[in-house]
mmCIF file of C-alpha atoms and ligand atoms in Angstrom:
data_model
loop_
_atom_site.group_PDB
_atom_site.id
_atom_site.type_symbol
_atom_site.label_atom_id
_atom_site.label_comp_id
_atom_site.label_asym_id
_atom_site.label_seq_id
_atom_site.Cartn_x
_atom_site.Cartn_y
_atom_site.Cartn_z
ATOM 1 C CA UNK A 184 71.217 68.402 88.224
ATOM 2 C CA UNK A 185 71.991 71.284 90.606
ATOM 3 C CA UNK A 186 74.169 74.017 89.134
ATOM 4 C CA UNK A 187 76.348 76.933 90.169
ATOM 5 C CA UNK A 188 76.174 79.875 87.797
ATOM 6 C CA UNK A 189 79.655 81.259 87.248
ATOM 7 C CA UNK A 190 79.235 84.997 86.630
ATOM 8 C CA UNK A 191 82.949 85.753 86.867
ATOM 9 C CA UNK A 192 85.921 86.282 84.542
ATOM 10 C CA UNK A 193 85.799 83.129 82.380
ATOM 11 C CA UNK A 194 89.575 82.704 82.635
ATOM 12 C CA UNK A 195 88.907 81.579 86.202
ATOM 13 C CA UNK A 196 86.383 78.904 85.200
ATOM 14 C CA UNK A 197 88.663 75.892 84.412
ATOM 15 C CA UNK A 198 90.244 75.845 87.891
ATOM 16 C CA UNK A 199 86.821 76.123 89.482
ATOM 17 C CA UNK A 200 85.259 73.451 87.244
ATOM 18 C CA UNK A 201 88.064 71.020 87.989
ATOM 19 C CA UNK A 202 87.770 71.485 91.771
ATOM 20 C CA UNK A 203 83.974 71.212 91.644
ATOM 21 C CA UNK A 204 84.065 68.021 89.547
ATOM 22 C CA UNK A 205 86.477 66.483 92.057
ATOM 23 C CA UNK A 206 84.730 67.530 95.265
ATOM 24 C CA UNK A 207 81.073 68.142 94.459
ATOM 25 C CA UNK A 208 80.337 66.060 91.352
ATOM 26 C CA UNK A 209 76.585 66.496 91.887
ATOM 27 C CA UNK A 210 76.855 70.198 91.107
ATOM 28 C CA UNK A 211 77.776 71.361 87.637
ATOM 29 C CA UNK A 212 79.407 74.628 86.698
ATOM 30 C CA UNK A 213 77.462 76.773 84.251
ATOM 31 C CA UNK A 214 79.120 79.694 82.516
ATOM 32 C CA UNK A 215 76.285 80.502 80.090
ATOM 33 C CA UNK A 216 73.007 81.340 81.804
ATOM 34 C CA UNK A 217 71.065 80.667 78.611
ATOM 35 C CA UNK A 218 72.331 77.088 78.618
ATOM 36 C CA UNK A 219 70.804 76.067 81.940
ATOM 37 C CA UNK A 220 67.294 75.396 83.164
ATOM 38 C CA UNK A 221 66.819 78.270 85.679
ATOM 39 C CA UNK A 222 65.278 75.756 88.113
ATOM 40 C CA UNK A 223 68.646 73.963 88.365
ATOM 41 C CA UNK A 224 70.573 76.995 89.597
ATOM 42 C CA UNK A 225 71.151 76.745 93.362
ATOM 43 C CA UNK A 226 74.225 78.942 93.671
ATOM 44 C CA UNK A 227 75.618 82.010 91.927
ATOM 45 C CA UNK A 228 79.258 83.106 92.088
ATOM 46 C CA UNK A 229 79.674 86.731 91.128
ATOM 47 C CA UNK A 230 81.424 90.072 91.699
ATOM 48 C CA UNK A 231 78.371 92.129 90.687
ATOM 49 C CA UNK A 232 74.897 90.645 91.217
ATOM 50 C CA UNK A 233 73.202 89.780 87.935
ATOM 51 C CA UNK A 234 70.037 91.877 87.484
ATOM 52 C CA UNK A 235 67.810 88.856 87.162
ATOM 53 C CA UNK A 236 68.279 86.711 90.278
ATOM 54 C CA UNK A 237 64.504 86.232 90.541
ATOM 55 C CA UNK A 238 64.542 84.023 87.453
ATOM 56 C CA UNK A 239 66.119 81.206 89.499
ATOM 57 C CA UNK A 240 63.295 79.794 91.662
ATOM 58 C CA UNK A 241 65.589 77.393 93.554
ATOM 59 C CA UNK A 242 68.539 79.738 94.104
ATOM 60 C CA UNK A 243 69.829 79.513 97.679
ATOM 61 C CA UNK A 244 73.157 81.316 97.970
ATOM 62 C CA UNK A 245 74.914 84.174 96.205
ATOM 63 C CA UNK A 246 78.680 84.006 96.683
ATOM 64 C CA UNK A 247 80.688 87.198 96.208
ATOM 65 C CA UNK A 248 84.176 86.810 94.766
ATOM 66 C CA UNK A 249 85.090 89.893 96.792
ATOM 67 C CA UNK A 250 85.930 90.199 100.466
ATOM 68 C CA UNK A 251 83.404 93.040 100.454
ATOM 69 C CA UNK A 252 79.860 92.920 99.058
ATOM 70 C CA UNK A 253 79.135 96.631 98.622
ATOM 71 C CA UNK A 254 79.472 96.239 94.850
ATOM 72 C CA UNK A 255 76.343 94.070 94.983
ATOM 73 C CA UNK A 256 73.113 96.043 95.126
ATOM 74 C CA UNK A 257 71.385 94.308 98.042
ATOM 75 C CA UNK A 258 67.985 95.513 96.844
ATOM 76 C CA UNK A 259 68.445 93.229 93.838
ATOM 77 C CA UNK A 260 69.156 90.190 95.990
ATOM 78 C CA UNK A 261 65.838 88.764 97.213
ATOM 79 C CA UNK A 262 65.617 88.712 101.007
ATOM 80 C CA UNK A 263 65.388 84.913 101.321
ATOM 81 C CA UNK A 264 68.790 84.404 99.637
ATOM 82 C CA UNK A 265 71.958 84.046 101.643
ATOM 83 C CA UNK A 266 74.806 86.334 100.601
ATOM 84 C CA UNK A 267 78.355 85.229 101.385
ATOM 85 C CA UNK A 268 81.610 87.164 100.990
ATOM 86 C CA UNK A 269 85.039 85.742 100.240
ATOM 87 C CA UNK A 270 87.033 84.882 103.344
ATOM 88 C CA UNK A 271 90.416 83.276 102.776
ATOM 89 C CA UNK A 272 93.896 83.515 104.302
ATOM 90 C CA UNK A 273 95.331 84.549 100.936
ATOM 91 C CA UNK A 274 93.382 87.824 101.103
ATOM 92 C CA UNK A 275 94.779 88.669 104.519
ATOM 93 C CA UNK A 276 98.323 87.926 103.351
ATOM 94 C CA UNK A 277 97.993 90.200 100.330
ATOM 95 C CA UNK A 278 96.466 92.963 102.414
ATOM 96 C CA UNK A 279 99.390 92.601 104.829
ATOM 97 C CA UNK A 280 101.826 93.044 101.939
ATOM 98 C CA UNK A 281 100.008 96.063 100.583
ATOM 99 C CA UNK A 282 99.659 97.745 103.966
ATOM 100 C CA UNK A 283 103.336 97.168 104.715
ATOM 101 C CA UNK A 284 104.318 98.610 101.340
ATOM 102 C CA UNK A 285 102.126 101.670 101.816
ATOM 103 C CA UNK A 286 102.890 102.313 105.483
ATOM 104 C CA UNK A 287 106.646 102.095 105.011
ATOM 105 C CA UNK A 288 106.476 104.223 101.849
ATOM 106 C CA UNK A 289 104.673 106.978 103.748
ATOM 107 C CA UNK A 290 106.627 106.532 106.968
ATOM 108 C CA UNK A 291 109.921 106.905 105.039
ATOM 109 C CA UNK A 292 108.694 109.807 102.838
ATOM 110 C CA UNK A 293 108.689 107.995 99.488
ATOM 111 C CA UNK A 294 106.365 110.523 97.735
ATOM 112 C CA UNK A 295 108.859 113.314 98.603
ATOM 113 C CA UNK A 296 111.847 111.290 97.418
ATOM 114 C CA UNK A 297 110.132 110.409 94.129
ATOM 115 C CA UNK A 298 109.500 114.130 93.582
ATOM 116 C CA UNK A 299 113.088 115.049 94.533
ATOM 117 C CA UNK A 300 114.484 112.410 92.180
ATOM 118 C CA UNK A 301 112.354 113.711 89.298
ATOM 119 C CA UNK A 302 113.991 117.113 89.877
ATOM 120 C CA UNK A 303 117.500 115.673 90.282
ATOM 121 C CA UNK A 304 117.620 116.646 93.969
ATOM 122 C CA UNK A 305 119.650 114.738 96.587
ATOM 123 C CA UNK A 306 117.828 115.919 99.684
ATOM 124 C CA UNK A 307 117.734 113.878 102.914
ATOM 125 C CA UNK A 308 114.749 114.537 105.183
ATOM 126 C CA UNK A 309 114.731 113.932 108.947
ATOM 127 C CA UNK A 310 113.994 110.283 109.722
ATOM 128 C CA UNK A 311 111.255 109.608 112.269
ATOM 129 C CA UNK A 312 111.396 106.435 114.381
ATOM 130 C CA UNK A 313 108.529 103.973 114.010
ATOM 131 C CA UNK A 314 107.817 104.434 117.718
ATOM 132 C CA UNK A 315 106.990 108.071 116.940
ATOM 133 C CA UNK A 316 104.521 107.314 114.132
ATOM 134 C CA UNK A 317 101.103 106.405 115.546
ATOM 135 C CA UNK A 318 99.032 104.268 113.206
ATOM 136 C CA UNK A 319 95.234 104.248 113.355
ATOM 137 C CA UNK A 320 93.321 101.459 111.613
ATOM 138 C CA UNK A 321 89.684 102.009 110.643
ATOM 139 C CA UNK A 322 88.073 98.566 110.775
ATOM 140 C CA UNK A 323 89.211 95.766 113.074
ATOM 141 C CA UNK A 324 87.768 92.826 111.146
ATOM 142 C CA UNK A 325 89.538 89.916 109.487
ATOM 143 C CA UNK A 326 91.673 92.158 107.293
ATOM 144 C CA UNK A 327 92.233 95.055 109.687
ATOM 145 C CA UNK A 328 93.561 92.618 112.278
ATOM 146 C CA UNK A 329 95.723 90.808 109.710
ATOM 147 C CA UNK A 330 97.316 94.105 108.715
ATOM 148 C CA UNK A 331 97.913 95.095 112.332
ATOM 149 C CA UNK A 332 99.615 91.764 113.061
ATOM 150 C CA UNK A 333 102.164 92.510 110.334
ATOM 151 C CA UNK A 334 102.753 96.144 111.391
ATOM 152 C CA UNK A 335 103.225 95.540 115.122
ATOM 153 C CA UNK A 336 106.811 94.168 114.808
ATOM 154 C CA UNK A 337 108.011 97.444 113.239
ATOM 155 C CA UNK A 338 107.300 99.171 116.551
ATOM 156 C CA UNK A 339 104.565 101.567 115.441
ATOM 157 C CA UNK A 340 102.106 102.410 118.237
ATOM 158 C CA UNK A 341 98.807 101.088 116.848
ATOM 159 C CA UNK A 342 95.209 101.898 117.552
ATOM 160 C CA UNK A 343 92.026 100.778 115.841
ATOM 161 C CA UNK A 344 88.390 101.725 115.501
ATOM 162 C CA UNK A 345 85.429 99.402 115.061
ATOM 163 C CA UNK A 346 81.659 99.465 115.506
ATOM 164 C CA UNK A 347 81.627 97.231 118.591
ATOM 165 C CA UNK A 348 84.195 97.094 121.448
ATOM 166 C CA UNK A 349 87.310 94.965 120.907
ATOM 167 C CA UNK A 350 90.310 93.779 122.914
ATOM 168 C CA UNK A 351 93.339 93.065 120.704
ATOM 169 C CA UNK A 352 96.926 92.580 121.933
ATOM 170 C CA UNK A 353 99.209 95.585 121.177
ATOM 171 C CA UNK A 354 96.272 97.697 119.972
ATOM 172 C CA UNK A 355 94.519 100.605 121.661
ATOM 173 C CA UNK A 356 90.927 99.947 120.696
ATOM 174 C CA UNK A 357 88.273 102.592 120.086
ATOM 175 C CA UNK A 358 84.725 101.998 118.933
ATOM 176 C CA UNK A 359 81.595 103.773 117.826
ATOM 177 C CA UNK A 360 80.868 107.340 116.827
ATOM 178 C CA UNK A 361 81.492 108.668 120.340
ATOM 179 C CA UNK A 362 85.160 107.589 120.258
ATOM 180 C CA UNK A 363 85.859 108.473 116.630
ATOM 181 C CA UNK A 364 87.400 111.900 117.242
ATOM 182 C CA UNK A 365 89.619 110.653 120.063
ATOM 183 C CA UNK A 366 90.827 107.892 117.750
ATOM 184 C CA UNK A 367 91.579 110.345 114.939
ATOM 185 C CA UNK A 368 93.397 112.812 117.175
ATOM 186 C CA UNK A 369 96.142 110.261 117.862
ATOM 187 C CA UNK A 370 96.480 108.776 114.352
ATOM 188 C CA UNK A 371 99.515 110.099 112.454
ATOM 189 C CA UNK A 372 98.905 107.569 109.719
ATOM 190 C CA UNK A 373 95.338 106.478 109.050
ATOM 191 C CA UNK A 374 94.568 103.174 107.308
ATOM 192 C CA UNK A 375 91.065 102.544 105.989
ATOM 193 C CA UNK A 376 90.074 98.863 106.124
ATOM 194 C CA UNK A 377 86.316 99.316 106.529
ATOM 195 C CA UNK A 378 83.491 97.727 104.559
ATOM 196 C CA UNK A 379 81.431 100.225 102.567
ATOM 197 C CA UNK A 380 77.987 100.619 104.152
ATOM 198 C CA UNK A 381 75.591 103.563 104.473
ATOM 199 C CA UNK A 382 77.321 104.397 107.795
ATOM 200 C CA UNK A 383 80.853 104.388 106.370
ATOM 201 C CA UNK A 384 80.167 106.064 103.022
ATOM 202 C CA UNK A 385 82.377 109.169 102.673
ATOM 203 C CA UNK A 386 83.802 108.621 106.163
ATOM 204 C CA UNK A 387 87.138 109.914 104.842
ATOM 205 C CA UNK A 388 85.934 113.494 104.529
ATOM 206 C CA UNK A 389 87.045 117.030 105.382
ATOM 207 C CA UNK A 390 85.981 116.751 109.042
ATOM 208 C CA UNK A 391 87.818 113.450 109.432
ATOM 209 C CA UNK A 392 90.995 114.880 107.919
ATOM 210 C CA UNK A 393 90.704 117.967 110.142
ATOM 211 C CA UNK A 394 90.517 115.652 113.165
ATOM 212 C CA UNK A 395 93.893 114.043 112.381
ATOM 213 C CA UNK A 396 97.171 115.555 113.629
ATOM 214 C CA UNK A 397 98.481 118.096 111.088
ATOM 215 C CA UNK A 398 100.676 116.413 108.473
ATOM 216 C CA UNK A 399 99.082 112.979 108.941
ATOM 217 C CA UNK A 400 98.956 110.587 106.003
ATOM 218 C CA UNK A 401 96.384 108.169 104.610
ATOM 219 C CA UNK A 402 96.476 104.593 103.353
ATOM 220 C CA UNK A 403 93.179 103.811 101.686
ATOM 221 C CA UNK A 404 92.575 100.134 100.923
ATOM 222 C CA UNK A 405 88.822 99.955 101.569
ATOM 223 C CA UNK A 406 86.438 101.131 98.845
ATOM 224 C CA UNK A 407 86.303 104.221 96.657
ATOM 225 C CA UNK A 408 82.998 105.239 98.281
ATOM 226 C CA UNK A 409 84.679 105.758 101.656
ATOM 227 C CA UNK A 410 86.597 108.748 100.347
ATOM 228 C CA UNK A 411 85.520 112.281 99.512
ATOM 229 C CA UNK A 412 88.173 112.747 96.825
ATOM 230 C CA UNK A 413 87.804 116.553 96.712
ATOM 231 C CA UNK A 414 88.329 116.716 100.485
ATOM 232 C CA UNK A 415 91.489 114.627 100.134
ATOM 233 C CA UNK A 416 92.896 116.975 97.492
ATOM 234 C CA UNK A 417 92.092 120.024 99.639
ATOM 235 C CA UNK A 418 93.653 118.447 102.747
ATOM 236 C CA UNK A 419 96.816 117.604 100.803
ATOM 237 C CA UNK A 420 97.043 121.039 99.236
ATOM 238 C CA UNK A 421 96.560 122.785 102.594
ATOM 239 C CA UNK A 422 99.184 120.608 104.296
ATOM 240 C CA UNK A 423 96.660 119.119 106.739
ATOM 241 C CA UNK A 424 97.580 115.786 105.134
ATOM 242 C CA UNK A 425 101.122 115.142 103.923
ATOM 243 C CA UNK A 426 100.517 112.222 101.524
ATOM 244 C CA UNK A 427 98.175 109.402 100.553
ATOM 245 C CA UNK A 428 98.669 105.875 99.264
ATOM 246 C CA UNK A 429 95.445 104.568 97.761
ATOM 247 C CA UNK A 430 94.148 101.484 95.982
ATOM 248 C CA UNK A 431 90.491 102.356 95.385
ATOM 249 C CA UNK A 432 88.631 105.242 93.764
ATOM 250 C CA UNK A 433 85.258 106.241 92.382
ATOM 251 C CA UNK A 434 84.953 105.543 89.531
ATOM 252 C CA UNK A 435 87.550 102.866 88.786
ATOM 253 C CA UNK A 436 89.471 103.884 86.791
ATOM 254 C CA UNK A 437 89.321 107.630 87.360
ATOM 255 C CA UNK A 438 88.732 109.845 84.298
ATOM 256 C CA UNK A 439 91.984 110.647 82.492
ATOM 257 C CA UNK A 440 91.921 114.300 83.579
ATOM 258 C CA UNK A 441 91.275 113.611 87.281
ATOM 259 C CA UNK A 442 93.797 115.502 89.474
ATOM 260 C CA UNK A 443 94.506 112.410 91.570
ATOM 261 C CA UNK A 444 96.423 110.869 88.656
ATOM 262 C CA UNK A 445 99.067 113.564 88.699
ATOM 263 C CA UNK A 446 99.021 114.702 92.324
ATOM 264 C CA UNK A 447 102.616 114.530 93.616
ATOM 265 C CA UNK A 448 101.513 113.552 97.114
ATOM 266 C CA UNK A 449 99.355 110.623 96.032
ATOM 267 C CA UNK A 450 100.506 107.146 95.123
ATOM 268 C CA UNK A 451 97.673 105.316 93.351
ATOM 269 C CA UNK A 452 97.350 101.614 92.536
ATOM 270 C CA UNK A 453 94.526 100.042 90.475
ATOM 271 C CA UNK A 454 92.552 98.087 93.133
ATOM 272 C CA UNK A 455 95.155 95.352 93.434
ATOM 273 C CA UNK A 456 95.736 95.288 97.191
ATOM 274 C CA UNK A 457 94.393 91.777 97.089
ATOM 275 C CA UNK A 458 93.252 89.605 94.196
ATOM 276 C CA UNK A 459 92.047 86.232 95.434
ATOM 277 C CA UNK A 460 93.690 83.424 93.413
ATOM 278 C CA UNK A 461 91.221 81.222 91.464
ATOM 279 C CA UNK A 462 92.095 78.062 93.369
ATOM 280 C CA UNK A 463 91.463 79.855 96.669
ATOM 281 C CA UNK A 464 88.096 81.170 95.435
ATOM 282 C CA UNK A 465 87.149 77.611 94.463
ATOM 283 C CA UNK A 466 88.307 76.249 97.826
ATOM 284 C CA UNK A 467 86.341 78.820 99.831
ATOM 285 C CA UNK A 468 83.125 78.380 97.813
ATOM 286 C CA UNK A 469 83.243 74.588 97.750
ATOM 287 C CA UNK A 470 83.868 74.441 101.503
ATOM 288 C CA UNK A 471 80.928 76.772 102.061
ATOM 289 C CA UNK A 472 78.610 74.753 99.805
ATOM 290 C CA UNK A 473 79.531 71.661 101.825
ATOM 291 C CA UNK A 474 78.772 73.544 105.044
ATOM 292 C CA UNK A 475 75.472 74.767 103.630
ATOM 293 C CA UNK A 476 74.488 71.257 102.510
ATOM 294 C CA UNK A 477 75.321 69.924 105.981
ATOM 295 C CA UNK A 478 73.177 72.614 107.602
ATOM 296 C CA UNK A 479 76.145 74.462 109.142
ATOM 297 C CA UNK A 480 76.840 78.221 109.073
ATOM 298 C CA UNK A 481 78.803 79.390 106.045
ATOM 299 C CA UNK A 482 81.983 81.408 106.588
ATOM 300 C CA UNK A 483 81.542 85.027 105.499
ATOM 301 C CA UNK A 484 77.745 85.092 105.685
ATOM 302 C CA UNK A 485 76.610 88.715 105.360
ATOM 303 C CA UNK A 486 74.374 90.188 108.032
ATOM 304 C CA UNK A 487 72.084 92.292 105.881
ATOM 305 C CA UNK A 488 70.997 94.485 108.777
ATOM 306 C CA UNK A 489 74.650 95.640 109.167
ATOM 307 C CA UNK A 490 75.464 95.581 105.447
ATOM 308 C CA UNK A 491 78.720 93.623 105.943
HETATM 309 P P1 NAP B 693 85.112 92.457 108.286
HETATM 310 O O1 NAP B 693 85.817 91.269 108.827
HETATM 311 O O2 NAP B 693 83.642 92.394 108.078
HETATM 312 O O3 NAP B 693 85.455 93.678 109.264
HETATM 313 C C1 NAP B 693 84.882 94.931 109.140
HETATM 314 C C2 NAP B 693 85.339 95.834 110.273
HETATM 315 O O4 NAP B 693 84.807 97.148 110.067
HETATM 316 C C3 NAP B 693 84.829 95.356 111.633
HETATM 317 O O5 NAP B 693 85.806 95.560 112.622
HETATM 318 C C4 NAP B 693 83.625 96.273 111.875
HETATM 319 O O6 NAP B 693 83.327 96.495 113.230
HETATM 320 C C5 NAP B 693 84.115 97.548 111.231
HETATM 321 N N1 NAP B 693 82.985 98.414 110.906
HETATM 322 C C6 NAP B 693 81.979 98.170 110.035
HETATM 323 N N2 NAP B 693 81.096 99.186 110.046
HETATM 324 C C7 NAP B 693 81.544 100.081 110.954
HETATM 325 C C8 NAP B 693 81.066 101.311 111.429
HETATM 326 N N3 NAP B 693 79.915 101.857 110.991
HETATM 327 N N4 NAP B 693 81.787 101.945 112.383
HETATM 328 C C9 NAP B 693 82.925 101.412 112.853
HETATM 329 N N5 NAP B 693 83.457 100.238 112.444
HETATM 330 C C10 NAP B 693 82.762 99.572 111.494
HETATM 331 O O7 NAP B 693 85.732 92.909 106.889
HETATM 332 P P2 NAP B 693 87.196 92.592 106.328
HETATM 333 O O8 NAP B 693 87.276 91.208 105.822
HETATM 334 O O9 NAP B 693 88.190 93.024 107.342
HETATM 335 O O10 NAP B 693 87.232 93.549 105.053
HETATM 336 C C11 NAP B 693 87.138 94.949 105.189
HETATM 337 C C12 NAP B 693 87.017 95.612 103.837
HETATM 338 O O11 NAP B 693 88.274 95.624 103.149
HETATM 339 C C13 NAP B 693 86.104 94.956 102.794
HETATM 340 O O12 NAP B 693 84.743 95.183 103.073
HETATM 341 C C14 NAP B 693 86.528 95.687 101.539
HETATM 342 O O13 NAP B 693 85.865 96.923 101.444
HETATM 343 C C15 NAP B 693 88.009 95.971 101.798
HETATM 344 N N6 NAP B 693 88.858 95.173 100.896
HETATM 345 C C16 NAP B 693 89.580 95.820 99.954
HETATM 346 C C17 NAP B 693 90.399 95.091 99.108
HETATM 347 C C18 NAP B 693 91.251 95.745 98.075
HETATM 348 O O14 NAP B 693 91.829 95.042 97.236
HETATM 349 N N7 NAP B 693 91.409 97.043 98.104
HETATM 350 C C19 NAP B 693 90.487 93.704 99.217
HETATM 351 C C20 NAP B 693 89.726 93.068 100.185
HETATM 352 C C21 NAP B 693 88.901 93.810 101.029
HETATM 353 P P3 NAP B 693 82.853 95.280 114.199
HETATM 354 O O15 NAP B 693 84.113 94.444 114.398
HETATM 355 O O16 NAP B 693 82.425 95.950 115.431
HETATM 356 O O17 NAP B 693 81.780 94.531 113.460
HETATM 357 C C1 GLV B 694 88.499 93.267 96.672
HETATM 358 O O1 GLV B 694 88.435 94.453 96.701
HETATM 359 C C2 GLV B 694 87.704 92.394 97.462
HETATM 360 O O2 GLV B 694 86.723 92.850 98.080
HETATM 361 O O3 GLV B 694 88.030 91.191 97.526
#
């Protein structure tokens, strides 16, 4: 009997098993790889790729529980296998919440007010209108566009940067390396919503920060590998950046003595911008298995040549 190997937090297994039994009774859920004939395994659901994917001769698809797949070493996923990321409305909604939280916190000077409060200071700062705070979004994919949709009603002027050209209502769109500096120069608040690929690794670096208007701020909800953490600390300490709100680091968690933990201009959360609920993971994977069995394209199929 065909099987899906469940290489995920076991607390999530019962919801998945129940949905699978109801909708795809010909596929069984396996949580212990030693308890299955490797020839039965057709699908793997995982955050990190298991080292030994070659032991499953009939494996067809590796499903990532993440919206990104950079945590999976593609060199360990044989070329004939399809790799599929998690695409679900719930992820977009959570990213919208997180981006709204972070953007408004930075726009309304929350890091300063937290520091003032700690010192017992009642100290109003000038309030800037949303129309005067230009937001730049790195990455105009499913999640970048979801975030923009939620931020537009506040009245922030919004621009975005992607690899290929885009036309999006209410957004000034830039694309490609040639337009990167022009995009940065008009971004008072930069949001990173990119996938991590060789091209985007360490894209949040000293040169990028220098290209932003002085006093700009950063919301980082992509991947730790996008950010040169030392460059962020230098930019904050020099005043080139005013504050950062970040959800991802390298490593996760940071070592206890890392300066980011205690930096007064950084708000840090533990990679919680979005956590896909178990029932939504099950829904997305089951729908994709049905598509795959019917010979249709799966949603979230990774293009290996692009890396996302
Ligand atoms: P997506 O739909 O694949 O969109 C990716 C966007 O990035 C696209 O607009 C793409 O441009 C752009 N891009 C990729 N490489 C680029 C490059 N070299 N130069 C310029 N633009 C580039 O991905 P998504 O669903 O929006 O997710 C984005 C990322 O969010 C994920 O990969 C993950 O890292 C992160 N994420 C984080 C969390 C969290 O909890 N912190 C949760 C979920 C996701 P094109 O449109 O031209 O292809
Ligand atoms: C979380 O970071 C995800 O990629 O879903």
